[in-house]
Amino acid sequence: MPDIQSSVKFIYSLSSRFEENGIAPTETGLSFKDYIQLSFMKYLIFLSEYDKSISTKEVALTNEFLDMSLTTESIQTFVLENTITHDSLYDSLAKIVKLFVTADSTFGVENGSVSLMFIQFLNKMTVEFISADGKCDEKQAYTSASILTKLRTMRNIIIGQRKRILNAPAAVIPDNISSDNITSDGKKSESSQKQEIPITDNDNCESLEELMQMLAELSGLEEVKKDLNSLINLLKVKKLREERGFPQSDISLHMVFSGNPGTGKTTVARLISKIYYRLGVLSKGHLIEVDRSGLVGGYVGQTAIKTKKICDSAIGGLLFIDEAYTLSTGGSNDFGIEAINTILKAMEDNRDDLVVIVAGYPDLMNEFLESNPGLRSRFNKIIQFNDYSPEELIEIFKNICAKSKLNISSDAENYTYGFFEKRCGKNIRNFANARDVRNYFEKALTNQADRIANIPDISDEDLMTIRLEDVSRITLD
């Protein structure tokens, strides 16, 4: 497990460096490094206890991962003397994430590469730990996923707040981050939908001009931006006609986003929800993102209740249904049909304050629109999201690096371009466009960490540079 060990050492070394700059959990009485080690130990113990026993292999892995010398007896004593709950464990790990976000801000890392790396590592360690015996316990997997999801959401909220409060002191992290709408227990909730936390203070979000600039600056998507700009112009003129007392014609704002994975559909949907709010089309401007699992129940009658609850939560904003075609592929007796009918009714009942965007693969979305007579008439605007070109993929990669204050050497950039040029040309079935770029970046970041973790005196240049050796070993298939 050298990758886990070296990553842990790298995190320890970063924590020591941050502590020298005044970033540490001072109220705990522990050094930052010791606090992280203790939190990791509690996390692995918490996972291992699901079968009410801690195996010799789990003890060995904990020692190997964390550079410790624990025994089964010492762990059992620790468990007896310390109560480890889901919430207390989350609070402990959340404190680390908050401090890493503080470090990102203090050292000028805009999108939080250190805090992101920490959560990615925690996920990697989790997978290694719970699958070490060749099987993955469902309860362990779900509990760890709920903690990691909550950590990611909290981190995103903090970073979003930092962007809106440009003059706030860099070392101040809000302690009152709300955990509403974030799963906090280890049990599977009734609905596993993905949900964007609604904008609660829209007056402080980006202006219309800023949102339009953000849309314009998205890599590629030229036809998408052209279509959306035309629609936005139409809405602006409609609003002007309304203000001057001219007759109004109905405009359907519901859309189909048709394209392969990773082509920016969700990103654009988030922008559209805010743009519609600024145009006065929506009263709240939040986005609710959901897929089949968040809409369809397991028995007759449950789906309508479940879907109506989601639709009600989206009123005033935008409901984004990913892989919407899965609602219509199960036949006439499938509960997905019940979900479609409930969505159509919600669209009709809330036509003035609800926008629905359905998304998925091009061919399958055509079949979805044909599955119900009401769909084609309501979703008459189809936006096509084409696959990215190699030039656009390398631009996305460079933008991700720039936002994380990372430089990429010229030979690493050339190699990366060639990598995506080949990947685009292979017509790979699981090619995921920008998601591939994100995965590529995360692997490059991990390889960089492995390369520099054991350097005695890590320089700022070491921390800020992606080199050829960091990208030349990457595979995505």
Coordinates of C-alpha atoms in Angstrom, one line a residue:
M1 CA 0.0 0.0 0.0
P2 CA 2.8 2.5 -0.8
D3 CA 0.4 5.0 -2.3
I4 CA -1.6 5.3 0.9
Q5 CA 1.4 5.5 3.1
S6 CA 3.2 8.2 1.0
S7 CA -0.1 10.2 0.8
V8 CA -0.5 10.1 4.6
K9 CA 3.1 11.2 5.0
F10 CA 2.5 14.0 2.6
I11 CA -0.6 15.1 4.5
Y12 CA 1.4 15.0 7.7
S13 CA 4.2 17.1 6.3
L14 CA 1.6 19.7 4.9
S15 CA -0.1 19.9 8.3
S16 CA 3.3 20.6 10.0
R17 CA 4.0 23.3 7.5
F18 CA 0.5 24.9 8.0
E19 CA 0.9 24.8 11.7
E20 CA 4.1 26.9 11.4
N21 CA 1.9 29.5 9.7
G22 CA -0.7 29.5 12.6
I23 CA -3.2 27.0 11.0
A24 CA -3.9 24.3 13.5
P25 CA -6.7 22.9 15.7
T26 CA -5.4 24.8 18.7
E27 CA -8.3 24.1 21.0
T28 CA -7.6 20.3 20.9
G29 CA -4.2 20.5 22.6
L30 CA -2.7 18.3 19.8
S31 CA -0.4 19.2 17.0
F32 CA -2.1 19.3 13.6
K33 CA -0.3 16.2 12.5
D34 CA -1.4 14.3 15.7
Y35 CA -4.9 15.5 15.3
I36 CA -5.1 14.2 11.7
Q37 CA -3.6 10.8 12.8
L38 CA -6.1 10.5 15.6
S39 CA -9.0 11.4 13.3
F40 CA -7.8 8.9 10.7
M41 CA -7.5 6.2 13.4
K42 CA -11.0 6.9 14.7
Y43 CA -12.4 6.7 11.1
L44 CA -10.8 3.3 10.4
I45 CA -11.9 1.9 13.7
F46 CA -15.4 3.2 13.1
L47 CA -15.5 1.4 9.7
S48 CA -14.1 -1.8 11.1
E49 CA -16.6 -2.0 14.0
Y50 CA -19.6 -2.7 11.7
D51 CA -19.3 -6.4 12.3
K52 CA -18.8 -5.7 16.0
S53 CA -15.2 -7.0 15.9
I54 CA -11.9 -5.7 14.7
S55 CA -9.9 -8.2 12.7
T56 CA -6.1 -8.7 12.8
K57 CA -6.0 -7.6 9.2
E58 CA -7.8 -4.4 9.9
V59 CA -5.4 -3.6 12.7
A60 CA -2.5 -4.3 10.4
L61 CA -3.9 -2.1 7.7
T62 CA -4.5 0.7 10.2
N63 CA -0.9 0.5 11.3
E64 CA 0.4 0.3 7.8
F65 CA -1.7 3.2 6.5
L66 CA -1.1 5.6 9.5
D67 CA 2.4 4.6 10.6
M68 CA 1.2 3.4 14.0
S69 CA 1.9 0.5 16.3
L70 CA -1.5 -0.5 17.5
T71 CA -2.6 -3.9 18.8
T72 CA -6.1 -5.4 18.9
E73 CA -6.1 -5.0 22.7
S74 CA -5.1 -1.3 22.5
I75 CA -7.8 -0.6 20.0
Q76 CA -10.4 -2.4 22.1
T77 CA -9.4 -0.3 25.1
F78 CA -9.6 2.9 23.1
V79 CA -13.1 1.9 22.0
L80 CA -14.2 1.3 25.5
E81 CA -12.9 4.7 26.7
N82 CA -14.0 6.7 23.7
T83 CA -17.4 6.7 22.0
I84 CA -17.1 7.1 18.3
T85 CA -20.3 8.2 16.6
H86 CA -21.1 9.1 13.0
D87 CA -21.6 12.8 13.9
S88 CA -18.6 13.1 16.1
L89 CA -16.4 11.5 13.5
Y90 CA -17.8 13.9 10.8
D91 CA -17.1 16.9 13.1
S92 CA -13.5 15.8 13.6
L93 CA -12.8 15.3 9.8
A94 CA -14.8 18.5 9.0
K95 CA -12.4 20.5 11.3
I96 CA -9.5 19.3 9.2
V97 CA -11.2 20.2 5.9
K98 CA -12.0 23.6 7.2
L99 CA -8.4 24.2 8.2
F100 CA -7.2 22.9 4.8
V101 CA -9.6 25.4 3.2
T102 CA -8.1 28.1 5.4
A103 CA -4.6 27.0 4.2
D104 CA -5.8 27.1 0.6
S105 CA -7.0 30.6 1.1
T106 CA -4.0 31.8 3.0
F107 CA -1.6 30.5 0.4
G108 CA -3.7 31.8 -2.5
V109 CA -5.1 28.6 -3.9
E110 CA -8.5 29.7 -5.4
N111 CA -10.4 26.5 -5.7
G112 CA -8.9 24.6 -2.8
S113 CA -6.5 22.0 -4.1
V114 CA -5.3 20.9 -0.7
S115 CA -8.8 20.5 0.8
L116 CA -9.8 18.7 -2.3
M117 CA -6.8 16.4 -2.2
F118 CA -7.6 15.6 1.4
I119 CA -11.1 14.4 0.7
Q120 CA -9.9 12.5 -2.4
F121 CA -7.3 10.8 -0.3
L122 CA -9.8 9.9 2.4
N123 CA -12.0 8.3 -0.3
K124 CA -9.0 6.4 -1.6
M125 CA -8.0 5.1 1.8
T126 CA -11.7 4.1 2.5
V127 CA -11.9 2.0 -0.7
E128 CA -8.6 0.3 0.1
F129 CA -9.6 -0.4 3.7
I130 CA -13.1 -1.8 3.2
S131 CA -12.2 -3.9 0.1
A132 CA -8.9 -5.3 1.5
D133 CA -10.6 -8.7 2.1
G134 CA -11.9 -8.9 -1.4
K135 CA -15.5 -7.8 -0.6
C136 CA -17.2 -4.5 0.2
D137 CA -19.6 -4.4 3.1
E138 CA -22.7 -2.3 2.0
K139 CA -23.1 -0.6 5.4
Q140 CA -19.5 0.4 5.5
A141 CA -19.6 1.7 1.9
Y142 CA -22.8 3.7 2.5
T143 CA -21.7 5.2 5.8
S144 CA -18.3 6.2 4.4
A145 CA -20.0 7.7 1.3
S146 CA -22.4 9.7 3.5
I147 CA -19.5 11.2 5.5
L148 CA -17.5 12.0 2.3
T149 CA -20.5 13.5 0.6
K150 CA -21.2 15.7 3.6
L151 CA -17.5 16.8 3.7
R152 CA -17.5 17.7 0.0
T153 CA -20.7 19.7 0.4
M154 CA -19.4 21.6 3.4
R155 CA -16.2 22.4 1.5
N156 CA -18.1 23.6 -1.5
I157 CA -20.3 25.8 0.6
I158 CA -17.3 27.4 2.4
I159 CA -15.5 28.0 -0.9
G160 CA -18.7 29.5 -2.4
Q161 CA -19.0 31.8 0.6
R162 CA -15.3 32.9 0.3
K163 CA -15.9 33.8 -3.4
R164 CA -18.8 36.0 -2.4
I165 CA -17.1 37.7 0.6
L166 CA -13.9 38.9 -1.1
N167 CA -12.8 41.1 1.8
A168 CA -13.2 38.6 4.6
P169 CA -10.0 37.7 6.5
A170 CA -8.3 34.8 4.8
A171 CA -7.9 32.8 8.0
V172 CA -11.6 33.0 9.1
I173 CA -13.8 30.0 8.4
P174 CA -17.5 30.3 9.2
D175 CA -18.4 27.8 12.0
N176 CA -22.1 28.0 11.4
I177 CA -22.1 26.1 8.1
S178 CA -25.5 24.5 7.9
S179 CA -25.7 20.8 7.5
D180 CA -29.4 20.9 6.5
N181 CA -30.1 18.8 3.4
I182 CA -26.9 16.8 4.0
T183 CA -27.2 13.2 5.1
S184 CA -25.8 12.9 8.5
D185 CA -26.5 9.4 9.7
G186 CA -25.2 6.0 8.5
K187 CA -28.6 4.8 7.3
K188 CA -29.8 4.9 3.7
S189 CA -32.3 7.7 3.3
E190 CA -35.6 7.3 1.5
S191 CA -34.3 9.1 -1.5
S192 CA -30.8 9.0 -2.8
Q193 CA -31.2 12.0 -5.1
K194 CA -28.4 14.5 -5.7
Q195 CA -29.6 17.9 -4.5
E196 CA -28.0 21.3 -5.0
I197 CA -28.4 23.3 -1.8
P198 CA -30.8 26.2 -2.7
I199 CA -29.5 29.7 -2.9
T200 CA -30.7 31.4 0.2
D201 CA -29.4 34.9 -0.4
N202 CA -29.8 35.5 -4.1
D203 CA -29.2 39.3 -3.8
N204 CA -25.6 38.4 -2.9
C205 CA -25.1 36.0 -5.8
E206 CA -23.5 37.0 -9.1
S207 CA -25.0 39.8 -11.2
L208 CA -26.6 39.0 -14.6
E209 CA -23.5 40.4 -16.3
E210 CA -21.2 38.2 -14.3
L211 CA -23.3 35.1 -14.9
M212 CA -23.3 35.8 -18.7
Q213 CA -19.5 36.3 -18.6
M214 CA -19.2 32.9 -16.7
L215 CA -21.3 31.3 -19.5
A216 CA -19.1 32.9 -22.2
E217 CA -15.9 31.7 -20.6
L218 CA -16.8 28.0 -20.5
S219 CA -14.5 26.0 -22.6
G220 CA -15.9 25.0 -26.0
L221 CA -19.7 24.6 -26.1
E222 CA -20.0 27.3 -28.8
E223 CA -23.3 26.1 -30.2
V224 CA -24.7 25.7 -26.7
K225 CA -23.8 29.3 -25.8
K226 CA -25.2 30.6 -29.1
D227 CA -28.5 28.8 -28.5
L228 CA -28.7 29.9 -24.9
N229 CA -27.8 33.5 -25.7
S230 CA -30.6 33.7 -28.2
L231 CA -33.1 32.3 -25.6
I232 CA -31.8 34.8 -23.0
N233 CA -32.2 37.7 -25.5
L234 CA -35.7 36.6 -26.1
L235 CA -36.5 36.7 -22.4
K236 CA -35.0 40.1 -22.1
V237 CA -37.1 41.5 -24.9
K238 CA -40.2 39.7 -23.5
K239 CA -39.6 41.4 -20.1
L240 CA -39.2 44.8 -21.8
R241 CA -42.5 44.3 -23.8
E242 CA -44.2 43.3 -20.5
E243 CA -42.9 46.5 -18.8
R244 CA -44.3 48.6 -21.6
G245 CA -47.7 47.0 -21.7
F246 CA -47.4 45.1 -24.9
P247 CA -49.2 41.7 -25.4
Q248 CA -47.2 38.7 -24.2
S249 CA -46.7 35.3 -25.9
D250 CA -45.9 32.2 -23.9
I251 CA -42.4 30.9 -24.2
S252 CA -41.5 27.4 -23.1
L253 CA -38.4 27.5 -20.9
H254 CA -38.2 23.7 -20.4
M255 CA -35.3 22.1 -22.3
V256 CA -33.6 18.9 -23.3
F257 CA -29.8 18.8 -22.8
S258 CA -28.7 16.1 -25.2
G259 CA -25.1 14.9 -25.0
N260 CA -22.6 12.4 -23.7
P261 CA -21.3 12.4 -20.1
G262 CA -18.9 15.2 -19.1
T263 CA -20.0 17.7 -21.8
G264 CA -21.0 20.4 -19.3
K265 CA -24.7 19.8 -19.0
T266 CA -24.9 20.1 -15.2
T267 CA -22.6 23.1 -15.2
V268 CA -24.7 25.0 -17.7
A269 CA -27.9 24.1 -15.8
R270 CA -26.5 25.7 -12.6
L271 CA -25.7 28.9 -14.5
I272 CA -29.1 28.9 -16.2
S273 CA -30.9 28.7 -12.9
K274 CA -29.2 31.8 -11.6
I275 CA -29.6 33.6 -14.9
Y276 CA -33.3 33.0 -14.9
Y277 CA -33.5 34.3 -11.4
R278 CA -31.7 37.5 -12.4
L279 CA -34.0 37.9 -15.3
G280 CA -37.0 37.6 -13.0
V281 CA -38.2 34.4 -14.6
L282 CA -37.7 32.4 -11.4
S283 CA -38.4 33.6 -7.9
K284 CA -35.6 31.7 -6.1
G285 CA -33.1 30.6 -8.7
H286 CA -32.0 27.4 -6.9
L287 CA -31.2 24.1 -8.7
I288 CA -32.4 20.7 -7.7
E289 CA -30.5 17.9 -9.4
V290 CA -32.0 14.4 -9.4
D291 CA -31.9 11.1 -11.3
R292 CA -34.2 8.1 -11.4
S293 CA -33.3 6.9 -7.9
G294 CA -34.5 10.1 -6.4
L295 CA -37.9 9.9 -8.2
V296 CA -38.9 6.3 -8.4
G297 CA -40.2 4.3 -5.4
G298 CA -40.3 0.6 -4.8
Y299 CA -44.1 0.1 -4.8
V300 CA -47.3 1.4 -6.3
G301 CA -48.1 4.9 -5.1
Q302 CA -44.7 5.7 -3.6
T303 CA -43.3 7.1 -6.8
A304 CA -45.9 9.8 -7.1
I305 CA -45.4 11.0 -3.5
K306 CA -41.6 10.9 -3.9
T307 CA -41.6 12.7 -7.2
K308 CA -44.1 15.4 -6.0
K309 CA -41.9 16.1 -3.0
I310 CA -38.9 16.7 -5.4
C311 CA -41.0 18.9 -7.7
D312 CA -42.3 20.9 -4.8
S313 CA -38.8 21.5 -3.5
A314 CA -37.8 22.8 -7.0
I315 CA -40.6 25.4 -7.3
G316 CA -39.1 28.8 -7.8
G317 CA -36.0 27.2 -9.3
L318 CA -34.8 24.7 -11.8
L319 CA -35.3 20.9 -11.7
F320 CA -32.5 19.1 -13.5
I321 CA -33.2 15.4 -14.2
D322 CA -30.1 13.6 -15.3
E323 CA -30.3 10.4 -17.4
A324 CA -34.0 11.1 -17.7
Y325 CA -34.4 8.4 -20.3
T326 CA -34.2 5.8 -17.5
L327 CA -37.7 6.8 -16.5
S328 CA -39.2 5.5 -19.8
T329 CA -37.1 2.4 -20.5
G330 CA -38.8 -0.1 -18.2
G331 CA -42.0 -0.7 -20.0
S332 CA -45.7 0.3 -19.4
N333 CA -45.7 -1.2 -15.9
D334 CA -42.6 0.5 -14.8
F335 CA -42.9 3.1 -12.0
G336 CA -40.9 5.5 -14.1
I337 CA -44.0 6.3 -16.1
E338 CA -45.7 7.3 -12.9
A339 CA -42.8 9.7 -12.2
I340 CA -43.1 11.2 -15.7
N341 CA -46.8 11.9 -15.3
T342 CA -46.2 13.5 -11.9
I343 CA -43.5 15.8 -13.4
L344 CA -45.8 16.8 -16.2
K345 CA -48.5 17.8 -13.8
A346 CA -46.1 19.8 -11.7
M347 CA -44.9 21.6 -14.8
E348 CA -48.5 22.5 -15.7
D349 CA -49.5 23.5 -12.1
N350 CA -46.3 25.7 -11.7
R351 CA -45.8 26.9 -15.2
D352 CA -44.9 30.4 -14.1
D353 CA -42.2 29.5 -11.5
L354 CA -40.7 26.1 -12.4
V355 CA -38.3 25.2 -15.1
V356 CA -37.4 21.6 -15.9
I357 CA -34.4 20.4 -17.8
V358 CA -34.0 16.7 -18.8
A359 CA -30.6 15.4 -19.8
G360 CA -29.0 12.3 -21.2
Y361 CA -27.5 10.6 -24.2
P362 CA -28.8 11.9 -27.6
D363 CA -30.4 8.7 -29.0
L364 CA -31.9 7.7 -25.7
M365 CA -33.3 11.2 -25.1
N366 CA -35.2 11.0 -28.4
E367 CA -36.8 7.8 -27.3
F368 CA -37.7 9.4 -24.0
L369 CA -39.5 12.3 -25.7
E370 CA -41.5 9.8 -27.8
S371 CA -42.5 7.8 -24.7
N372 CA -45.3 10.2 -23.6
P373 CA -47.4 12.6 -25.8
G374 CA -46.9 15.4 -23.3
L375 CA -43.1 15.3 -23.3
R376 CA -42.4 16.4 -26.9
S377 CA -44.8 19.4 -26.7
R378 CA -43.4 20.6 -23.4
F379 CA -39.7 20.0 -24.2
N380 CA -39.5 21.6 -27.6
K381 CA -36.1 23.2 -27.1
I382 CA -33.2 20.7 -27.5
I383 CA -29.7 21.9 -26.8
Q384 CA -27.0 19.7 -28.2
F385 CA -23.8 19.3 -26.2
N386 CA -21.1 17.9 -28.5
D387 CA -18.0 16.0 -27.3
Y388 CA -15.0 18.2 -26.6
S389 CA -12.1 18.4 -29.0
P390 CA -8.5 17.7 -27.8
E391 CA -7.8 21.4 -28.0
E392 CA -10.8 22.1 -25.7
L393 CA -9.8 19.3 -23.3
I394 CA -6.3 20.6 -22.8
E395 CA -7.8 24.1 -22.3
I396 CA -10.0 22.7 -19.6
F397 CA -7.0 21.0 -18.0
K398 CA -4.9 24.1 -18.0
N399 CA -7.8 26.1 -16.5
I400 CA -8.2 23.6 -13.7
C401 CA -4.5 23.8 -13.0
A402 CA -4.6 27.6 -13.0
K403 CA -7.5 27.8 -10.6
S404 CA -5.6 25.6 -8.2
K405 CA -2.5 27.8 -8.6
L406 CA -0.6 25.0 -10.3
N407 CA 1.8 25.3 -13.2
I408 CA 2.2 22.7 -15.9
S409 CA 5.6 22.2 -17.5
S410 CA 5.8 22.4 -21.3
D411 CA 6.7 18.8 -21.8
A412 CA 3.8 17.7 -19.4
E413 CA 1.4 20.0 -21.4
N414 CA 2.5 18.4 -24.7
Y415 CA 2.1 14.9 -23.3
T416 CA -1.3 15.7 -21.9
Y417 CA -2.5 17.1 -25.3
G418 CA -1.3 13.9 -27.0
F419 CA -3.0 11.8 -24.4
F420 CA -6.4 13.5 -25.0
E421 CA -5.9 13.5 -28.8
K422 CA -5.5 9.7 -28.7
R423 CA -8.4 9.3 -26.3
C424 CA -10.7 11.4 -28.5
G425 CA -9.7 9.4 -31.6
K426 CA -10.3 6.0 -30.0
N427 CA -14.0 6.4 -29.7
I428 CA -13.8 4.8 -26.2
R429 CA -17.2 3.7 -24.8
N430 CA -16.6 5.2 -21.4
F431 CA -15.0 8.4 -22.6
A432 CA -16.3 11.1 -20.3
N433 CA -15.1 14.4 -21.8
A434 CA -14.5 17.0 -19.1
R435 CA -14.9 14.3 -16.4
D436 CA -11.9 12.5 -17.9
V437 CA -10.0 15.8 -17.6
R438 CA -11.0 16.1 -13.9
N439 CA -10.0 12.5 -13.2
Y440 CA -6.7 13.0 -15.1
F441 CA -6.0 16.1 -13.0
E442 CA -6.7 14.3 -9.8
K443 CA -4.3 11.5 -10.8
A444 CA -1.7 14.0 -11.8
L445 CA -2.1 15.6 -8.3
T446 CA -1.7 12.3 -6.6
N447 CA 1.4 11.4 -8.7
Q448 CA 2.8 14.8 -7.9
A449 CA 2.2 14.2 -4.1
D450 CA 3.9 10.8 -4.4
R451 CA 6.9 12.4 -6.2
I452 CA 7.5 15.2 -3.7
A453 CA 6.2 13.8 -0.4
N454 CA 9.6 12.5 0.7
I455 CA 11.6 15.5 -0.4
P456 CA 13.3 16.8 2.8
D457 CA 12.6 20.5 2.1
I458 CA 9.6 20.9 -0.3
S459 CA 9.8 24.2 -2.1
D460 CA 6.9 26.3 -3.3
E461 CA 7.9 25.5 -6.9
D462 CA 7.6 21.8 -6.0
L463 CA 4.1 22.3 -4.7
M464 CA 3.0 24.4 -7.6
T465 CA 4.4 22.4 -10.6
I466 CA 3.0 19.4 -12.5
R467 CA 5.8 17.7 -14.3
L468 CA 6.1 15.1 -17.1
E469 CA 6.6 12.3 -14.6
D470 CA 3.3 13.2 -12.9
V471 CA 1.3 12.7 -16.1
S472 CA 3.2 10.1 -18.1
R473 CA 2.0 7.2 -15.8
I474 CA -1.7 8.1 -16.0
T475 CA -4.3 5.7 -17.5
L476 CA -8.0 6.2 -17.5
D477 CA -9.4 3.0 -19.0

